[in-house]
Structures are given as structure tokens and as C-alpha cells.
PDB file of C-alpha atoms and ligand atoms in Angstrom:
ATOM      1  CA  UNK A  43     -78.160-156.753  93.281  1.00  0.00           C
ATOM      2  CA  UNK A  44     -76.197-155.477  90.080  1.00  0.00           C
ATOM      3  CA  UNK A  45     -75.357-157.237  87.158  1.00  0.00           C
ATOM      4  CA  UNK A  46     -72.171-158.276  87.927  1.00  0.00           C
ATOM      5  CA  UNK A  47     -73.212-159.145  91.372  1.00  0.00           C
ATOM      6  CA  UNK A  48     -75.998-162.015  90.155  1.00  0.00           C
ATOM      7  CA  UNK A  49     -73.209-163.055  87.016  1.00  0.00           C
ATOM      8  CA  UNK A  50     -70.807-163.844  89.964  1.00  0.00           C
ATOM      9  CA  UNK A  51     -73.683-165.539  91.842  1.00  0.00           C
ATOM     10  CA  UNK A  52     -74.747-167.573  88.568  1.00  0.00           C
ATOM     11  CA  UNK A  53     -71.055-168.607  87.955  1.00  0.00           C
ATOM     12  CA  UNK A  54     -70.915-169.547  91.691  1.00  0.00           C
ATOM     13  CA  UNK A  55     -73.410-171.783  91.693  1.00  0.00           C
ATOM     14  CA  UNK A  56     -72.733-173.056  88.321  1.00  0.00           C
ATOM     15  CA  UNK A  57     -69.265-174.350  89.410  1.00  0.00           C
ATOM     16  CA  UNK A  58     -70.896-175.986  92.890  1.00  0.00           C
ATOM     17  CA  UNK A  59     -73.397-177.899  90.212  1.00  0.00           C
ATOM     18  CA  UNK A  60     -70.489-179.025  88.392  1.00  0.00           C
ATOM     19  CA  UNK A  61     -68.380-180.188  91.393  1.00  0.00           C
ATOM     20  CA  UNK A  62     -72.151-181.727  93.006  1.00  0.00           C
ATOM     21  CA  UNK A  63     -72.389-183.603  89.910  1.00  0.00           C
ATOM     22  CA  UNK A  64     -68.391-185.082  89.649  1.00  0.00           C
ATOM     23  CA  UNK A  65     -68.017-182.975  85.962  1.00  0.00           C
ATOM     24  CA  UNK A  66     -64.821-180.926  85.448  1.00  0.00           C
ATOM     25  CA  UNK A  67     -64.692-177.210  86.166  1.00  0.00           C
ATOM     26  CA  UNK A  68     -65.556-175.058  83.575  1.00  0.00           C
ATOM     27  CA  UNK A  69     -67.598-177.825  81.303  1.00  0.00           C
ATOM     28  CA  UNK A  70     -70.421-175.917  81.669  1.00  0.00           C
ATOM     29  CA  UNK A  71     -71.228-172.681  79.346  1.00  0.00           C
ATOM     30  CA  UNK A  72     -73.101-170.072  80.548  1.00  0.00           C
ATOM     31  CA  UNK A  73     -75.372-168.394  77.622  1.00  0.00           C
ATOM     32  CA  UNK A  74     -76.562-164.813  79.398  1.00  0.00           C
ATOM     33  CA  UNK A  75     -79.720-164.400  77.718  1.00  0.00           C
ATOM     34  CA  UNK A  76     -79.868-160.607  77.126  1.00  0.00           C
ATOM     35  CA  UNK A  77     -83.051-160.429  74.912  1.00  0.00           C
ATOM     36  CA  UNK A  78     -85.463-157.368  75.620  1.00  0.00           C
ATOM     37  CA  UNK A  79     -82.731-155.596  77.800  1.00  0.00           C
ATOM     38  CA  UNK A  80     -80.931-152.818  75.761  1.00  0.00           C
ATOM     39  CA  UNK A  81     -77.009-152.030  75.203  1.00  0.00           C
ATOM     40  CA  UNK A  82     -76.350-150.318  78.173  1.00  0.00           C
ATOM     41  CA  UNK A  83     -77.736-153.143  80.302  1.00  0.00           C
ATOM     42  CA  UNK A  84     -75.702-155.871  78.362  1.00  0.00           C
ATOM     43  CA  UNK A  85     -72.133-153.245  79.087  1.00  0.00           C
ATOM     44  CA  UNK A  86     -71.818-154.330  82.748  1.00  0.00           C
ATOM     45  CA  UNK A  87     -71.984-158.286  82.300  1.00  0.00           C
ATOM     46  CA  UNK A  88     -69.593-157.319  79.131  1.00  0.00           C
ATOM     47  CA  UNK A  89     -67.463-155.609  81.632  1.00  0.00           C
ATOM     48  CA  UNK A  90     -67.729-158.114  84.263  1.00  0.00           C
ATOM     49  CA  UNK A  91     -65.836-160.883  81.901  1.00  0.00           C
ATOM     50  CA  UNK A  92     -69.322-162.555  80.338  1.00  0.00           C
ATOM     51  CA  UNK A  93     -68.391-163.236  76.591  1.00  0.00           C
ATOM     52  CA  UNK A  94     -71.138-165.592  75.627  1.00  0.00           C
ATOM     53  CA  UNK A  95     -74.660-164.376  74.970  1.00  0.00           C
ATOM     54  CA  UNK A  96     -78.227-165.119  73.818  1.00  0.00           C
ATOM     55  CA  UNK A  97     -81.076-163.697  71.887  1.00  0.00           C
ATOM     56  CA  UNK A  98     -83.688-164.727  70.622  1.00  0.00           C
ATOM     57  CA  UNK A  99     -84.858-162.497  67.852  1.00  0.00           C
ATOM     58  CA  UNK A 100     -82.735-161.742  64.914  1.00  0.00           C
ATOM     59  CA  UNK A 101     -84.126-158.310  64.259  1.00  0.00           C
ATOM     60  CA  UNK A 102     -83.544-157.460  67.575  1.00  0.00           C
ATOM     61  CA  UNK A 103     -80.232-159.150  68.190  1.00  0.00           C
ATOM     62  CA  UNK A 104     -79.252-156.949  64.731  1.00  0.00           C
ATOM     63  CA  UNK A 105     -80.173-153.215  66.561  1.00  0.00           C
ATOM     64  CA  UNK A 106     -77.976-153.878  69.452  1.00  0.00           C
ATOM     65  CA  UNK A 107     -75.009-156.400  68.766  1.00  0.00           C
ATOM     66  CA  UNK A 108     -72.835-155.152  66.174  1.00  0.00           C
ATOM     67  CA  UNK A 109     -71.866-151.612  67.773  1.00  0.00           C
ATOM     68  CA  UNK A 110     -71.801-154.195  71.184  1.00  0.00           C
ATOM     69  CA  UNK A 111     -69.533-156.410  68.939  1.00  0.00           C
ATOM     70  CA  UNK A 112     -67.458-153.465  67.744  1.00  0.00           C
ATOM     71  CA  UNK A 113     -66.592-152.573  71.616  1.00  0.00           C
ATOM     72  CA  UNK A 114     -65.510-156.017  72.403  1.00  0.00           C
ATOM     73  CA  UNK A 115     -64.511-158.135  69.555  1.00  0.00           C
ATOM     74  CA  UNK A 116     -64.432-161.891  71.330  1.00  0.00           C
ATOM     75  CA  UNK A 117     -68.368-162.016  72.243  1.00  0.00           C
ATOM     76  CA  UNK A 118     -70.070-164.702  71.012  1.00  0.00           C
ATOM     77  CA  UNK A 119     -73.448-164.836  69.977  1.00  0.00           C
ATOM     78  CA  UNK A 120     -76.133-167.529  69.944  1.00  0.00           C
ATOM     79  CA  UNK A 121     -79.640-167.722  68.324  1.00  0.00           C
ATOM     80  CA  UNK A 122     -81.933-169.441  71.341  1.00  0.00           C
ATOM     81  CA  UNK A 123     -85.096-168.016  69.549  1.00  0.00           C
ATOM     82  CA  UNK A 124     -86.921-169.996  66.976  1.00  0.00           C
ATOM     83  CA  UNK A 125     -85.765-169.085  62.923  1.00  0.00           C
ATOM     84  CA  UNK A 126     -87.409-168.854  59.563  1.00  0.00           C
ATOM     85  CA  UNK A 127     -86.040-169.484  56.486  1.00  0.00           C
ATOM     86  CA  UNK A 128     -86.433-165.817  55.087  1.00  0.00           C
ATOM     87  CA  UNK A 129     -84.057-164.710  58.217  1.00  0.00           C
ATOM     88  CA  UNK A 130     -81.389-167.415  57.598  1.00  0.00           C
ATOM     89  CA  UNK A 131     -78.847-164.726  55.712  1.00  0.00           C
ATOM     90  CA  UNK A 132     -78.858-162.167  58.622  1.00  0.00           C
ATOM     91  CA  UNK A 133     -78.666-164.745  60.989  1.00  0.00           C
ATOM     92  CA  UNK A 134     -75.560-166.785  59.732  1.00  0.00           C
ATOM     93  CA  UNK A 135     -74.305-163.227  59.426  1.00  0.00           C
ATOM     94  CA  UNK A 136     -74.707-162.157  63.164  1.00  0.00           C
ATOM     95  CA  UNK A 137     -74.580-165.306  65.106  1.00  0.00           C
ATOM     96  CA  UNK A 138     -71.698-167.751  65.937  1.00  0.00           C
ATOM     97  CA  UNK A 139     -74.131-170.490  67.379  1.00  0.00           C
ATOM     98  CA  UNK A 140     -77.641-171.250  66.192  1.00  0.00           C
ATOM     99  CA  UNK A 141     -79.966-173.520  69.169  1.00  0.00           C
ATOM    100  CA  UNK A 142     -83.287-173.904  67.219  1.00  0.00           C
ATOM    101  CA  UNK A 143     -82.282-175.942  64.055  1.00  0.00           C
ATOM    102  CA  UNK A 144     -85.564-178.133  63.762  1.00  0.00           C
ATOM    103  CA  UNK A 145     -86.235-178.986  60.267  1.00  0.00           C
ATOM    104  CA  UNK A 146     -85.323-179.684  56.807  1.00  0.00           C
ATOM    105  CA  UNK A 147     -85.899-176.138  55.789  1.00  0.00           C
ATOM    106  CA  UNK A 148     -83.731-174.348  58.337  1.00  0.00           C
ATOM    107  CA  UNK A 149     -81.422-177.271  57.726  1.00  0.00           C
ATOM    108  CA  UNK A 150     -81.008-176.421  54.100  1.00  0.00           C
ATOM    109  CA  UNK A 151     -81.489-172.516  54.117  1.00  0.00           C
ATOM    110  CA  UNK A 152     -78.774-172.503  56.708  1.00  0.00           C
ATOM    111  CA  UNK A 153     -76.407-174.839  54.867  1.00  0.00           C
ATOM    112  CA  UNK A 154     -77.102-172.459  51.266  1.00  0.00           C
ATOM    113  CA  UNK A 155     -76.059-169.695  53.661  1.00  0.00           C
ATOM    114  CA  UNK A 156     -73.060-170.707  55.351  1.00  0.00           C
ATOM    115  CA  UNK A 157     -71.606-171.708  52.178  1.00  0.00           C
ATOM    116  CA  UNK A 158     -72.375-168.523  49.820  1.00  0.00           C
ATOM    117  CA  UNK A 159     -70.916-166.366  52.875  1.00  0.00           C
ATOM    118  CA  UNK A 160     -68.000-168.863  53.999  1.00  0.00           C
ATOM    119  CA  UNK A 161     -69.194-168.879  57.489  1.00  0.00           C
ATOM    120  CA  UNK A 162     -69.334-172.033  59.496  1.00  0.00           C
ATOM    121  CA  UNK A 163     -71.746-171.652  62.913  1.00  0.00           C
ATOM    122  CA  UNK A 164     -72.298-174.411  65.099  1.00  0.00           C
ATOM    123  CA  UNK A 165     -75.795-175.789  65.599  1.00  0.00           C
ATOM    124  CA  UNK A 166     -77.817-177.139  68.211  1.00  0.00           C
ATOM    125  CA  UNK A 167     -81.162-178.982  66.796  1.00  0.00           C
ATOM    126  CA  UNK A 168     -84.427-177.960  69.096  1.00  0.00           C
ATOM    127  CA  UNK A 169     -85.666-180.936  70.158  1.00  0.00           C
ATOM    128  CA  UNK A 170     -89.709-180.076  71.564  1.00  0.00           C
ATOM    129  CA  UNK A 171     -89.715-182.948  74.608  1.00  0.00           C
ATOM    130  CA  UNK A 172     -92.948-182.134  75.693  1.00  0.00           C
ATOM    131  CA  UNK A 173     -94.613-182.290  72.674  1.00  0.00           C
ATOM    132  CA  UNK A 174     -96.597-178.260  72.679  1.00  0.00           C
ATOM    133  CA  UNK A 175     -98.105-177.899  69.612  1.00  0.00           C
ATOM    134  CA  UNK A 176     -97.235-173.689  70.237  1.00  0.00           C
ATOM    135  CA  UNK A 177     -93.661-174.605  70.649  1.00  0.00           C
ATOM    136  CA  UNK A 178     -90.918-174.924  68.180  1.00  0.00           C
ATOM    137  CA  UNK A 179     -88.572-178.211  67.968  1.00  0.00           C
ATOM    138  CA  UNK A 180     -88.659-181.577  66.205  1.00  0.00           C
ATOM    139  CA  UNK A 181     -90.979-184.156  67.395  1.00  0.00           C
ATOM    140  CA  UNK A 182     -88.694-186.399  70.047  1.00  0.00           C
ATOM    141  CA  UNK A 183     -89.669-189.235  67.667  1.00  0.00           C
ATOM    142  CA  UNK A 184     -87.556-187.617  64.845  1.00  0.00           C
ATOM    143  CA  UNK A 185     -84.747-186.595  66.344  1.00  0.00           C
ATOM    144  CA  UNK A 186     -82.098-189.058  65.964  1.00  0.00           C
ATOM    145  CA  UNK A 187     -83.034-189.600  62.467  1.00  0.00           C
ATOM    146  CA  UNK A 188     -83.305-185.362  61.805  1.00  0.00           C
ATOM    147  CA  UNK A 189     -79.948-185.110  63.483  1.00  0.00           C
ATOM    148  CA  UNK A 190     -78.704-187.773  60.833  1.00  0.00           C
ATOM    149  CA  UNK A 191     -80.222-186.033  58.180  1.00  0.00           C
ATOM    150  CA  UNK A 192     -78.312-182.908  59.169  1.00  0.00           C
ATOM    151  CA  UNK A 193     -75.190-184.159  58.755  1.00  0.00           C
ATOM    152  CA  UNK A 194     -75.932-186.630  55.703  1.00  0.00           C
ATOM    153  CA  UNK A 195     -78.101-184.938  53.408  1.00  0.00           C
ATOM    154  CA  UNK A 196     -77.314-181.128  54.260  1.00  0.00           C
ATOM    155  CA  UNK A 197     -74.115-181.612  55.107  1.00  0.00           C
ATOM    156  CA  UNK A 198     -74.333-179.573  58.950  1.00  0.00           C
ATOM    157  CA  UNK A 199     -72.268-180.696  61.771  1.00  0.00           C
ATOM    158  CA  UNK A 200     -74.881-180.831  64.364  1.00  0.00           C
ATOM    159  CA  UNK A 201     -73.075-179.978  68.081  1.00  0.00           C
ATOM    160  CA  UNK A 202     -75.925-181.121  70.039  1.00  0.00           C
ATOM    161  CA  UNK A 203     -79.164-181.017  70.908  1.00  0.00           C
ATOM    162  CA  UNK A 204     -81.486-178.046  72.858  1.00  0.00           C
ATOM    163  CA  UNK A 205     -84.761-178.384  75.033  1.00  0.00           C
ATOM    164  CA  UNK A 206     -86.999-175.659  76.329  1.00  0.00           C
ATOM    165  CA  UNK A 207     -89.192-178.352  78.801  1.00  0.00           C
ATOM    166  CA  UNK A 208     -92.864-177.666  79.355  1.00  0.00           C
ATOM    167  CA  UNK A 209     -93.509-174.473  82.085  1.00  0.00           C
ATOM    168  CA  UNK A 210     -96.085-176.916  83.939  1.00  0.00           C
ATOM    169  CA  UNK A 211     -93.809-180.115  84.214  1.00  0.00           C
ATOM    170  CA  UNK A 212     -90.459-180.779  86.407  1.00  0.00           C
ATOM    171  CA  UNK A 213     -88.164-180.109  83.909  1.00  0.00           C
ATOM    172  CA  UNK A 214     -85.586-183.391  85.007  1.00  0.00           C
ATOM    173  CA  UNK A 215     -87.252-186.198  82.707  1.00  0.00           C
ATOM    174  CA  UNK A 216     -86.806-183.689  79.799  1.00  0.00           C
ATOM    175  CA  UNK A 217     -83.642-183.253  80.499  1.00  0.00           C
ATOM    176  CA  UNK A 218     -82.868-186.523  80.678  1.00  0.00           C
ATOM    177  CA  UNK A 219     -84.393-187.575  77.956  1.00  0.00           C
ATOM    178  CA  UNK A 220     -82.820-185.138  75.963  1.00  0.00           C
ATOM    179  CA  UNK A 221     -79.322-186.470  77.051  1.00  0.00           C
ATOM    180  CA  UNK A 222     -80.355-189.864  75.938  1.00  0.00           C
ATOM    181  CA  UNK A 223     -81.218-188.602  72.506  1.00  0.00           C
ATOM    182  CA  UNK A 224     -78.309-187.044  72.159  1.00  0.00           C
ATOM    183  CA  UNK A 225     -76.487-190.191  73.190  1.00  0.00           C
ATOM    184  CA  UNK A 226     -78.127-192.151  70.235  1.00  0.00           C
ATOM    185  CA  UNK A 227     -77.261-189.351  67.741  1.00  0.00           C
ATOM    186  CA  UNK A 228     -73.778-189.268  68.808  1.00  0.00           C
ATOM    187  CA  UNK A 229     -73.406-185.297  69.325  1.00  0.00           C
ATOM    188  CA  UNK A 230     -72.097-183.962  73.011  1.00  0.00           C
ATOM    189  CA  UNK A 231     -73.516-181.161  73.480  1.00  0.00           C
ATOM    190  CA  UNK A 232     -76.678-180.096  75.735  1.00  0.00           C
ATOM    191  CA  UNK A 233     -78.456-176.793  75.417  1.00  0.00           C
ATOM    192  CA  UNK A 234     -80.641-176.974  78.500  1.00  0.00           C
ATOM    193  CA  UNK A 235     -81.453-175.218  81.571  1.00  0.00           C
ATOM    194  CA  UNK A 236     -82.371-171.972  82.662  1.00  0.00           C
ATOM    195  CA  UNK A 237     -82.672-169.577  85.579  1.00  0.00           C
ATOM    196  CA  UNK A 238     -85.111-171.938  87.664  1.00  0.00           C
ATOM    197  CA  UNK A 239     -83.674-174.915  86.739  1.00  0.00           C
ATOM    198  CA  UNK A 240     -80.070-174.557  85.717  1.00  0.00           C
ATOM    199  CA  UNK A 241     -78.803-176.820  88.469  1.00  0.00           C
ATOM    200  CA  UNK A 242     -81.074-179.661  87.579  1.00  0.00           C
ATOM    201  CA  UNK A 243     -79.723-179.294  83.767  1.00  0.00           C
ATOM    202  CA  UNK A 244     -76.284-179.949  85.021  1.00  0.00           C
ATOM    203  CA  UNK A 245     -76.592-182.624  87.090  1.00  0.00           C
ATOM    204  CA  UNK A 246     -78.247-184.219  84.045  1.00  0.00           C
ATOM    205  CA  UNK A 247     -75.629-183.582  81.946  1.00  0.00           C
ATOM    206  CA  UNK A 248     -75.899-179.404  80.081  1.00  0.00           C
ATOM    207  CA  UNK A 249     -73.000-178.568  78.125  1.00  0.00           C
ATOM    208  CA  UNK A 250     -74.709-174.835  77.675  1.00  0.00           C
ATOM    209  CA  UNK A 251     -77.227-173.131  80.135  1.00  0.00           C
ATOM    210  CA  UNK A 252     -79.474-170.670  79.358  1.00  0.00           C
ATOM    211  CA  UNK A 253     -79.497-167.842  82.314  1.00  0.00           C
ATOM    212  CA  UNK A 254     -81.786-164.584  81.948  1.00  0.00           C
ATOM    213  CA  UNK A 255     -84.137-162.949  84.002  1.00  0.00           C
ATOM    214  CA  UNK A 256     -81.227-164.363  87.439  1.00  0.00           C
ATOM    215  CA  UNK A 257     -78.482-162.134  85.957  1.00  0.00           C
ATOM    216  CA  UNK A 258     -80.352-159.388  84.162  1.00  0.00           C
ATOM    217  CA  UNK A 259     -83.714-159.214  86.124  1.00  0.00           C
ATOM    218  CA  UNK A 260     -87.387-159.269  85.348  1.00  0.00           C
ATOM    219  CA  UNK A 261     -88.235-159.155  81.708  1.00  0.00           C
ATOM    220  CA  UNK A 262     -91.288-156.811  80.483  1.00  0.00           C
ATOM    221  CA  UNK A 263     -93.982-159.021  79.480  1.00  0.00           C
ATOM    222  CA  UNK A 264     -94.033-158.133  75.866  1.00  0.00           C
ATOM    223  CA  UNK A 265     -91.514-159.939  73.987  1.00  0.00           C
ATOM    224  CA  UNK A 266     -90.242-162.087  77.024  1.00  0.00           C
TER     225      UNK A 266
HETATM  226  C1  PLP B 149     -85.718-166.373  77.555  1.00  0.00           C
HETATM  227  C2  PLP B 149     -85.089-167.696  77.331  1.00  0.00           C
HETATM  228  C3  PLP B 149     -84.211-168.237  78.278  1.00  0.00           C
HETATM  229  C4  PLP B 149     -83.871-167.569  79.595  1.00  0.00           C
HETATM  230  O1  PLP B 149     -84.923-167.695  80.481  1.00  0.00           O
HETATM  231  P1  PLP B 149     -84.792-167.217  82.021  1.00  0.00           P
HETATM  232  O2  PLP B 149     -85.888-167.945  82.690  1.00  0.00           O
HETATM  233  O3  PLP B 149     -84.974-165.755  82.009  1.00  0.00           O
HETATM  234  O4  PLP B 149     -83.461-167.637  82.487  1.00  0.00           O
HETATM  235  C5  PLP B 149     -83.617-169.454  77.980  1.00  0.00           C
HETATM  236  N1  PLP B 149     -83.884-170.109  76.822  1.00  0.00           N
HETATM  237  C6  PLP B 149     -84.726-169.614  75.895  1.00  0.00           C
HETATM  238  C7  PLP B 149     -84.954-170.383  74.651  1.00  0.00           C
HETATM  239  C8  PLP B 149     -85.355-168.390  76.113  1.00  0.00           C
HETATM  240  O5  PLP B 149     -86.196-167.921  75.182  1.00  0.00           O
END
């Protein structure tokens, strides 16, 4: 199977999902995660209409997306990978959306940022549902009140909220629970979902999936 062959697959089934689960065509985005797979590999999903893409490293998202940018000027870019502060300049300068927004630091580097370079991204907050100490995200508990913060005290529009669930659990309560949060904050959007569980994430309510390894095949280990 190519490239374009598992995109049209992906966008196949994302459209039955949306129909399955009474939501209007085309509500759903779909994020192609291209991280660890080089330029070349990215052309043919380029080619085959994709526009929206994730990485999760800035460095790395730096060496291969501006000359990818310069070939097709409507891509847009999103940050699913977790930020520091000390990255916050090159990443307001190479992505449109940022998915890992989890505390005040971020919140107010990326704010500083946005304003000295008269950029506005939009931004998810990561929202850590199962609670993994290894695993980026706000504490579930905080979340309404971070998302609040956001807005209020760092002046961010916050566009919704983002969950990576727990590789050992079914991923549906975290979904779910995720859509509730976001219900209390009051933002719409839902980051969540990926190649084994996309379906699940719409049915529960995803505004964004995150596809990968299903359209661009198995990831090395290192880096994955
Ligand atoms: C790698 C990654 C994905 C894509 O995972 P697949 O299982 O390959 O679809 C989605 N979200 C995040 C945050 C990732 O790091």
C-alpha cells in the first residue's frame, strides 16, 4: 500500500465515523503525523491533497518543513510533541497550531512570543487523563481552571483541549472525559485519536485526529 493509497483509506473511514456517529462531513481534521519520516516521504501525501500535518519535535520539524513549505505554500503545521520554554521562538515561528500547551510557563513564553513576532497560533492545552508521571499534560484536576488561566491571565485563546490516553487502557473513557472537560471550559475543539483508535475518538466527539504509522507506515524505534 502507498501513501496515497492508506491517506484515501484513512479519509474513507474517517468520513464513515463521522456519518456512524450523526456529525457533519468534513468536521473531522485529519493531522498526518509525519515525524521521523523524511521529505521525500511527506511529497506523496503532499501530492495526494493532505495539507495538514504533525510533528512532534521542533528541531526536527525545522530540517524538513520550510523547503516542504516553500513547495506548497497552504500546509499547515501543528506541534503534537511536548515544548519547552527555550524552544517557544522557533516554534511560534514554524507552527500554525501548537497541541501540548500544559502550563503557566509555555502559557506565558508562548504569549511573549506571539506578540514580539505578530503571530497568532491556535492552541490546544494537553490534558494527561491517565495521570503518567512520564507523560506531559496538566493534571485532569487543573484543567478547567489552566484553560481559564490561559485566556485570563496570559491572554491565549485556547481552541481546545488534546489527550494522548494511556497505551495499556481502552482509550474511550479518556476520550470522553476529555470531551467533558472541554465542555466545562467552554472550548470546541478535541485533539484525540490516533491510528488504533481514531474511530473511537470520533464517535466521542474529535475535532482533530492524529494518524501516523496507518498512512506513513512503521516508525523506527528511535524517536517514535
Ligand atoms: C506519534 C504520535 C501520533 C501518531 O501515532 P500513530 O499511532 O502512529 O498514529 C499521534 N499523537 C502524538 C502526540 C504522537 O506523538
Amino acid at each position: 500500500m502507498s501513501v496515497a493509497d492508506n491517506l484515501a483509506e484513512i479519509r474513507n473511514r474517517i468520513a464513515r465515523a463521522e456519518r456512524i456517529a450523526g456529525r457533519a462531513a468534513g468536521s473531522v481534521t485529519l493531522v498526518a503525523v509525519s515525524k521521523t519520516f523524511a521529505a521525500e516521504e511527506i511529497r506523496p501525501a503532499i501530492a495526494s491533497g493532505q495539507r495538514v500535518f504533525g510533528e512532534n519535535r521542533v528541531q526536527e520539524a525545522k530540517a524538513k518543513w520550510p523547503a516542504l513549505r516553500a513547495e506548497t505554500a497552504d500546509v499547515e503545521l501543528h506541534l503534537i510533541g511536548p515544548l519547552q520554554s527555550n524552544k517557544a521562538a522557533e516554534a511560534v515561528e514554524l507552527f500554525d497550531v501548537i497541541h501540548t500547551v500544559d502550563r503557566d510557563k509555555i502559557a506565558a513564553a508562548l504569549a511573549a512570543e506571539m506578540t514580539k513576532q505578530g503571530r497568532r497560533l491556535r492552541l490546544f492545552v494537553q490534558v494527561n487523563t491517565g495521570l503518567e508521571a512520564q507523560k506531559a499534560g496538566i493534571d485532569p484536576r487543573e484543567a478547567v481552571a489552566f484553560v481559564a488561566r490561559c485566556r485570563e491571565v496570559h491572554g491565549l485563546a485556547v481552541e481546545g483541549l488534546m489527550c494522548i490516553p494511556p497505551v495499556e487502557d481502552a482509550p474511550g473513557p479518556h476520550f470522553a472525559l476529555l470531551a467533558k472537560m472541554a465542555r466545562e471550559a467552554g472550548v470546541v475543539g478535541l485533539s484525540m485519536g490516533m491510528s488504533s483508535d481514531f474511530e473511537t475518538a470520533i464517535d466521542l466527539g474529535a475535532t482533530h485526529v492524529r494518524v501516523g504509522s496507518a498512512i506513513f507506515g512503521v516508525r523506527p524505534k528511535i524517536g517514535s
